[in-house]
């Protein structure tokens, strides 16, 4: 396949940035989107130009490091996948593809397509944990039975990879799906119940301080989430938040 | 320097307890005056950082990703072992110990493995308390599965995403300590050297990957939890950023590098499809619990399948060669990884590979779907003879167990594994070699520790499934926090370590000069160009099976490639900015040195053991004819290499291995 790429280039956080056009040829449909960018970068380096910076690591759809806003969608046109698992067979010969970083006030651009998602970490520092010592002197694991449905729901919520697609695809740049997933995981488990009130209050407070917008129930986040994290988690977080506020 | 493993005296089952009873402790008030650097925030580094902070030390933690949560450990799929005997199938500390030593082909250190088995049960308790959502049964208790090479069900799992959940557990423990100010986290920072003062590790030099700033960080001890070096092969199942730099820099500063050639080739990966490929994807080995592995018996069927005139599903049972079940009736499809990998290569080398490149075998779920479908129909009182219904029910069971893996396969290969067998082939996966450490997990540099995949200690020449996660967490949560205390108890009066000394200055200068070299060299080839070439040499000559001729050639070729790299490498941009190519250049430079030592170590080891198959060391007759032949008389040692400049000058030290609690036997999975 031969393709035209329109890519956001921005030298660093303070640079203004602009779209630049590139051409790539001989792209195989079996390549992943990032492998296609590898081809472009090899070409740029050979022509003494600067390669395009983008984030990635596992290339297996699990680390959450890759991002990219492709043709107006976070992680591109395929459903339920991250950009590293998006394959070129989703495109046609001769296509023009627009590639931008995940844009949100809370995710400043580092360079080109790389953004800083540190805000997600800071939300976790505020309460994304269970306060248990790591001494190993805990009770036997099977002394805490968990109903299978709750365990499965907690697991589903816990599969969020922290990629930020939900924020990038939300018109308000809301982080509710991400935070909802984390709050839900712990709220569903007996171990997490004890601190539930503080946890949800602290995490939501930090989320607001980071400059994420509010949720207006558009649901774009759920559609673009590569891990199928459901809106149910936002609802659960809201319930947790409400009852915590009443208590608090 | 002679190698002292510092294994405590006494019966194996008491060693760890006795050890803990006799080490020096640091008083909590003094811990506040002690700084520890932890490089790496995977399962090993993350759990260590959290625990050390919990104990009261001041921890500085580093990773090159944008968040600790993205460390390569996140990708582990299958599960984590622990001797809990929840299933009542006879598991015990001893049995886990035995299986691990045997699985490692008797090339691991008994005392370390016993300790690992001993603390394993605790890991599960700890993780559950932290909210790790392991798979559960309907009664609310934890579920288990079994893994390649063992006969009990001791593997705990969270669908096919166990590593993710365990890492998020360690990450959450870290977050708690970061929130309390006990860990200072440095994301997107790469460690580029270790700094020694008076012979002891006292700090590191890092590069801020966003600004390019070179920084000095000091501490009373340095811990490396920087993962494995499988990417020396370019293509592997490792994350793209995984590298050997931290371990290699430690090696250059005096840490011996042990068993570099011990590499695990994992049997169930998605085959290579073309030259464009940047990495290989693992399909969890848990799939082998239900999938049957085969190739056609007859060459004409191989051709027909390759050209698409015959669908794999249509090939009659009697025309299929279930070669693992045929060769290893006792373990069948569940033989250890090295055995399964070699058997696949043997069939493909003989021409029976089923994809276009001839390097793939089938992993087939049809009979499992049948079996589960019938069982479910029976349980639900439905018609067991309704083929459509049985298939549907069976597929649902398979989907519950492996859904995300099947989805991943379909995305990559564009085929539906519920209806046609998967194609798999072995790929480089895990490195059992690494920095040499003693029982305390300390390297040959005082104050420098190494944990997790980056060290060599527990797995021997082969690693059983689900034991890397166990080792990473055991090291980080339960072993290092004790052993490091013993060392740090001598440092309570040292006070803060200054970074304004000539040692820091010199180390920083060396780091700067190398970075400057890269951005000013203006050569003609990209970093990847060299990395791919290195990978090809490694895979063809130092890969799944090795011989003297190939290894000798590889050593010369790697050396030549390294010379070319230093002349012709081209790195765009500058040092003072976010520059991924520059970061890669440093990593590949280190791989080019490690690769040579790797081949040298492989040449030295004139035996087949575990993941390491020497063509000149095979059983010549008897029941085991054609299988790998180990040589305990001459090679029951750990090879620990001392740095002397060029890799070819490295000096070999041997740690003789003692097996007092387990009898050395040739492995047999027949
Ligand atoms: C696809 C896959 C599936 C697997 N499945 C299983 C399984 O089911 N069961 C099992 O037991 N094992 C499994 N393994 C193996 C296991 O995941 C790894 O061995 C283990 O997670 C390694 O953990 P670690 O903490 O030692 O290193 P890693 O998780 O690799 O962490 C390395 C850390 O070091 C940091 N780092 C590295 N170099 C530097 C540097 N120079 N400067 C700063 N930071 C640095 C990185 O940022 C990272 O934080 C699997 C591996 C893979 C690839
Ligand atoms: S909720 Fe989904 S989209 Fe948002 S960070 Fe998690 S995985 Fe990514
Ligand atoms: S690179 Fe890890 S999710 Fe895409």
JSON list of C-alpha atoms in Angstrom, two decimals, chain B residues 293-386:
[
{"chain": "B", "resi": 293, "resn": "UNK", "atom": "CA", "xyz": [-0.18, -29.44, 18.99]},
{"chain": "B", "resi": 294, "resn": "UNK", "atom": "CA", "xyz": [0.21, -31.09, 15.59]},
{"chain": "B", "resi": 295, "resn": "UNK", "atom": "CA", "xyz": [1.52, -30.94, 12.05]},
{"chain": "B", "resi": 296, "resn": "UNK", "atom": "CA", "xyz": [0.40, -33.11, 9.12]},
{"chain": "B", "resi": 297, "resn": "UNK", "atom": "CA", "xyz": [1.96, -36.57, 8.87]},
{"chain": "B", "resi": 298, "resn": "UNK", "atom": "CA", "xyz": [2.35, -36.43, 5.12]},
{"chain": "B", "resi": 299, "resn": "UNK", "atom": "CA", "xyz": [4.20, -33.92, 3.02]},
{"chain": "B", "resi": 300, "resn": "UNK", "atom": "CA", "xyz": [1.40, -33.72, 0.44]},
{"chain": "B", "resi": 301, "resn": "UNK", "atom": "CA", "xyz": [-0.98, -32.44, 3.13]},
{"chain": "B", "resi": 302, "resn": "UNK", "atom": "CA", "xyz": [1.57, -29.86, 4.24]},
{"chain": "B", "resi": 303, "resn": "UNK", "atom": "CA", "xyz": [1.66, -28.52, 0.69]},
{"chain": "B", "resi": 304, "resn": "UNK", "atom": "CA", "xyz": [-2.12, -28.58, 0.40]},
{"chain": "B", "resi": 305, "resn": "UNK", "atom": "CA", "xyz": [-2.50, -26.63, 3.65]},
{"chain": "B", "resi": 306, "resn": "UNK", "atom": "CA", "xyz": [0.11, -24.08, 2.63]},
{"chain": "B", "resi": 307, "resn": "UNK", "atom": "CA", "xyz": [-1.55, -23.44, -0.71]},
{"chain": "B", "resi": 308, "resn": "UNK", "atom": "CA", "xyz": [-4.97, -23.28, 0.90]},
{"chain": "B", "resi": 309, "resn": "UNK", "atom": "CA", "xyz": [-6.49, -26.21, -1.02]},
{"chain": "B", "resi": 310, "resn": "UNK", "atom": "CA", "xyz": [-6.90, -28.10, 2.25]},
{"chain": "B", "resi": 311, "resn": "UNK", "atom": "CA", "xyz": [-8.32, -26.55, 5.41]},
{"chain": "B", "resi": 312, "resn": "UNK", "atom": "CA", "xyz": [-6.50, -27.73, 8.54]},
{"chain": "B", "resi": 313, "resn": "UNK", "atom": "CA", "xyz": [-9.86, -28.68, 10.07]},
{"chain": "B", "resi": 314, "resn": "UNK", "atom": "CA", "xyz": [-10.55, -31.07, 7.20]},
{"chain": "B", "resi": 315, "resn": "UNK", "atom": "CA", "xyz": [-7.44, -33.18, 7.72]},
{"chain": "B", "resi": 316, "resn": "UNK", "atom": "CA", "xyz": [-8.40, -36.58, 9.17]},
{"chain": "B", "resi": 317, "resn": "UNK", "atom": "CA", "xyz": [-7.22, -37.49, 12.68]},
{"chain": "B", "resi": 318, "resn": "UNK", "atom": "CA", "xyz": [-5.06, -40.33, 11.42]},
{"chain": "B", "resi": 319, "resn": "UNK", "atom": "CA", "xyz": [-3.22, -38.00, 9.04]},
{"chain": "B", "resi": 320, "resn": "UNK", "atom": "CA", "xyz": [-2.13, -35.68, 11.86]},
{"chain": "B", "resi": 321, "resn": "UNK", "atom": "CA", "xyz": [1.06, -36.03, 13.82]},
{"chain": "B", "resi": 322, "resn": "UNK", "atom": "CA", "xyz": [0.50, -35.00, 17.44]},
{"chain": "B", "resi": 323, "resn": "UNK", "atom": "CA", "xyz": [4.23, -35.10, 17.86]},
{"chain": "B", "resi": 324, "resn": "UNK", "atom": "CA", "xyz": [4.45, -34.10, 21.52]},
{"chain": "B", "resi": 325, "resn": "UNK", "atom": "CA", "xyz": [1.89, -36.69, 22.57]},
{"chain": "B", "resi": 326, "resn": "UNK", "atom": "CA", "xyz": [3.75, -39.22, 20.39]},
{"chain": "B", "resi": 327, "resn": "UNK", "atom": "CA", "xyz": [7.22, -38.49, 21.75]},
{"chain": "B", "resi": 328, "resn": "UNK", "atom": "CA", "xyz": [6.43, -37.66, 25.38]},
{"chain": "B", "resi": 329, "resn": "UNK", "atom": "CA", "xyz": [3.41, -39.72, 26.44]},
{"chain": "B", "resi": 330, "resn": "UNK", "atom": "CA", "xyz": [3.70, -38.82, 30.16]},
{"chain": "B", "resi": 331, "resn": "UNK", "atom": "CA", "xyz": [3.55, -35.06, 29.68]},
{"chain": "B", "resi": 332, "resn": "UNK", "atom": "CA", "xyz": [2.19, -34.76, 26.15]},
{"chain": "B", "resi": 333, "resn": "UNK", "atom": "CA", "xyz": [1.47, -31.17, 25.20]},
{"chain": "B", "resi": 334, "resn": "UNK", "atom": "CA", "xyz": [2.57, -30.04, 28.66]},
{"chain": "B", "resi": 335, "resn": "UNK", "atom": "CA", "xyz": [6.28, -30.80, 28.36]},
{"chain": "B", "resi": 336, "resn": "UNK", "atom": "CA", "xyz": [8.58, -27.95, 29.47]},
{"chain": "B", "resi": 337, "resn": "UNK", "atom": "CA", "xyz": [9.23, -25.09, 27.14]},
{"chain": "B", "resi": 338, "resn": "UNK", "atom": "CA", "xyz": [12.64, -26.10, 25.89]},
{"chain": "B", "resi": 339, "resn": "UNK", "atom": "CA", "xyz": [11.39, -29.57, 24.97]},
{"chain": "B", "resi": 340, "resn": "UNK", "atom": "CA", "xyz": [8.29, -28.22, 23.22]},
{"chain": "B", "resi": 341, "resn": "UNK", "atom": "CA", "xyz": [10.31, -25.58, 21.37]},
{"chain": "B", "resi": 342, "resn": "UNK", "atom": "CA", "xyz": [12.90, -27.98, 20.08]},
{"chain": "B", "resi": 343, "resn": "UNK", "atom": "CA", "xyz": [10.29, -30.49, 19.01]},
{"chain": "B", "resi": 344, "resn": "UNK", "atom": "CA", "xyz": [8.53, -27.79, 16.95]},
{"chain": "B", "resi": 345, "resn": "UNK", "atom": "CA", "xyz": [11.79, -26.78, 15.34]},
{"chain": "B", "resi": 346, "resn": "UNK", "atom": "CA", "xyz": [12.61, -30.41, 14.59]},
{"chain": "B", "resi": 347, "resn": "UNK", "atom": "CA", "xyz": [9.29, -30.88, 12.72]},
{"chain": "B", "resi": 348, "resn": "UNK", "atom": "CA", "xyz": [9.63, -27.60, 10.84]},
{"chain": "B", "resi": 349, "resn": "UNK", "atom": "CA", "xyz": [13.26, -28.29, 9.91]},
{"chain": "B", "resi": 350, "resn": "UNK", "atom": "CA", "xyz": [12.05, -31.61, 8.54]},
{"chain": "B", "resi": 351, "resn": "UNK", "atom": "CA", "xyz": [9.71, -29.68, 6.26]},
{"chain": "B", "resi": 352, "resn": "UNK", "atom": "CA", "xyz": [6.39, -30.02, 8.08]},
{"chain": "B", "resi": 353, "resn": "UNK", "atom": "CA", "xyz": [5.89, -26.35, 8.98]},
{"chain": "B", "resi": 354, "resn": "UNK", "atom": "CA", "xyz": [2.40, -25.22, 8.04]},
{"chain": "B", "resi": 355, "resn": "UNK", "atom": "CA", "xyz": [2.68, -21.52, 7.11]},
{"chain": "B", "resi": 356, "resn": "UNK", "atom": "CA", "xyz": [4.26, -19.75, 4.16]},
{"chain": "B", "resi": 357, "resn": "UNK", "atom": "CA", "xyz": [7.70, -19.51, 5.78]},
{"chain": "B", "resi": 358, "resn": "UNK", "atom": "CA", "xyz": [7.54, -23.14, 6.94]},
{"chain": "B", "resi": 359, "resn": "UNK", "atom": "CA", "xyz": [8.00, -22.04, 10.53]},
{"chain": "B", "resi": 360, "resn": "UNK", "atom": "CA", "xyz": [4.70, -22.77, 12.25]},
{"chain": "B", "resi": 361, "resn": "UNK", "atom": "CA", "xyz": [2.83, -25.66, 13.84]},
{"chain": "B", "resi": 362, "resn": "UNK", "atom": "CA", "xyz": [-0.83, -25.92, 14.79]},
{"chain": "B", "resi": 363, "resn": "UNK", "atom": "CA", "xyz": [-2.28, -25.44, 18.27]},
{"chain": "B", "resi": 364, "resn": "UNK", "atom": "CA", "xyz": [-5.74, -26.89, 18.01]},
{"chain": "B", "resi": 365, "resn": "UNK", "atom": "CA", "xyz": [-8.71, -26.37, 20.34]},
{"chain": "B", "resi": 366, "resn": "UNK", "atom": "CA", "xyz": [-11.26, -28.50, 18.50]},
{"chain": "B", "resi": 367, "resn": "UNK", "atom": "CA", "xyz": [-11.17, -31.44, 20.89]},
{"chain": "B", "resi": 368, "resn": "UNK", "atom": "CA", "xyz": [-11.26, -29.19, 23.96]},
{"chain": "B", "resi": 369, "resn": "UNK", "atom": "CA", "xyz": [-14.29, -27.40, 22.54]},
{"chain": "B", "resi": 370, "resn": "UNK", "atom": "CA", "xyz": [-15.98, -30.78, 22.04]},
{"chain": "B", "resi": 371, "resn": "UNK", "atom": "CA", "xyz": [-15.07, -32.00, 25.52]},
{"chain": "B", "resi": 372, "resn": "UNK", "atom": "CA", "xyz": [-16.17, -28.83, 27.34]},
{"chain": "B", "resi": 373, "resn": "UNK", "atom": "CA", "xyz": [-19.27, -28.55, 25.21]},
{"chain": "B", "resi": 374, "resn": "UNK", "atom": "CA", "xyz": [-20.41, -32.05, 26.08]},
{"chain": "B", "resi": 375, "resn": "UNK", "atom": "CA", "xyz": [-19.64, -31.53, 29.74]},
{"chain": "B", "resi": 376, "resn": "UNK", "atom": "CA", "xyz": [-21.61, -28.28, 29.88]},
{"chain": "B", "resi": 377, "resn": "UNK", "atom": "CA", "xyz": [-24.53, -29.82, 28.01]},
{"chain": "B", "resi": 378, "resn": "UNK", "atom": "CA", "xyz": [-24.52, -32.68, 30.50]},
{"chain": "B", "resi": 379, "resn": "UNK", "atom": "CA", "xyz": [-24.41, -30.39, 33.51]},
{"chain": "B", "resi": 380, "resn": "UNK", "atom": "CA", "xyz": [-27.24, -28.28, 32.11]},
{"chain": "B", "resi": 381, "resn": "UNK", "atom": "CA", "xyz": [-29.28, -31.31, 31.12]},
{"chain": "B", "resi": 382, "resn": "UNK", "atom": "CA", "xyz": [-29.16, -30.42, 27.41]},
{"chain": "B", "resi": 383, "resn": "UNK", "atom": "CA", "xyz": [-28.72, -32.69, 24.40]},
{"chain": "B", "resi": 384, "resn": "UNK", "atom": "CA", "xyz": [-25.11, -33.90, 24.30]},
{"chain": "B", "resi": 385, "resn": "UNK", "atom": "CA", "xyz": [-25.53, -35.15, 20.75]},
{"chain": "B", "resi": 386, "resn": "UNK", "atom": "CA", "xyz": [-26.54, -31.81, 19.28]}
]
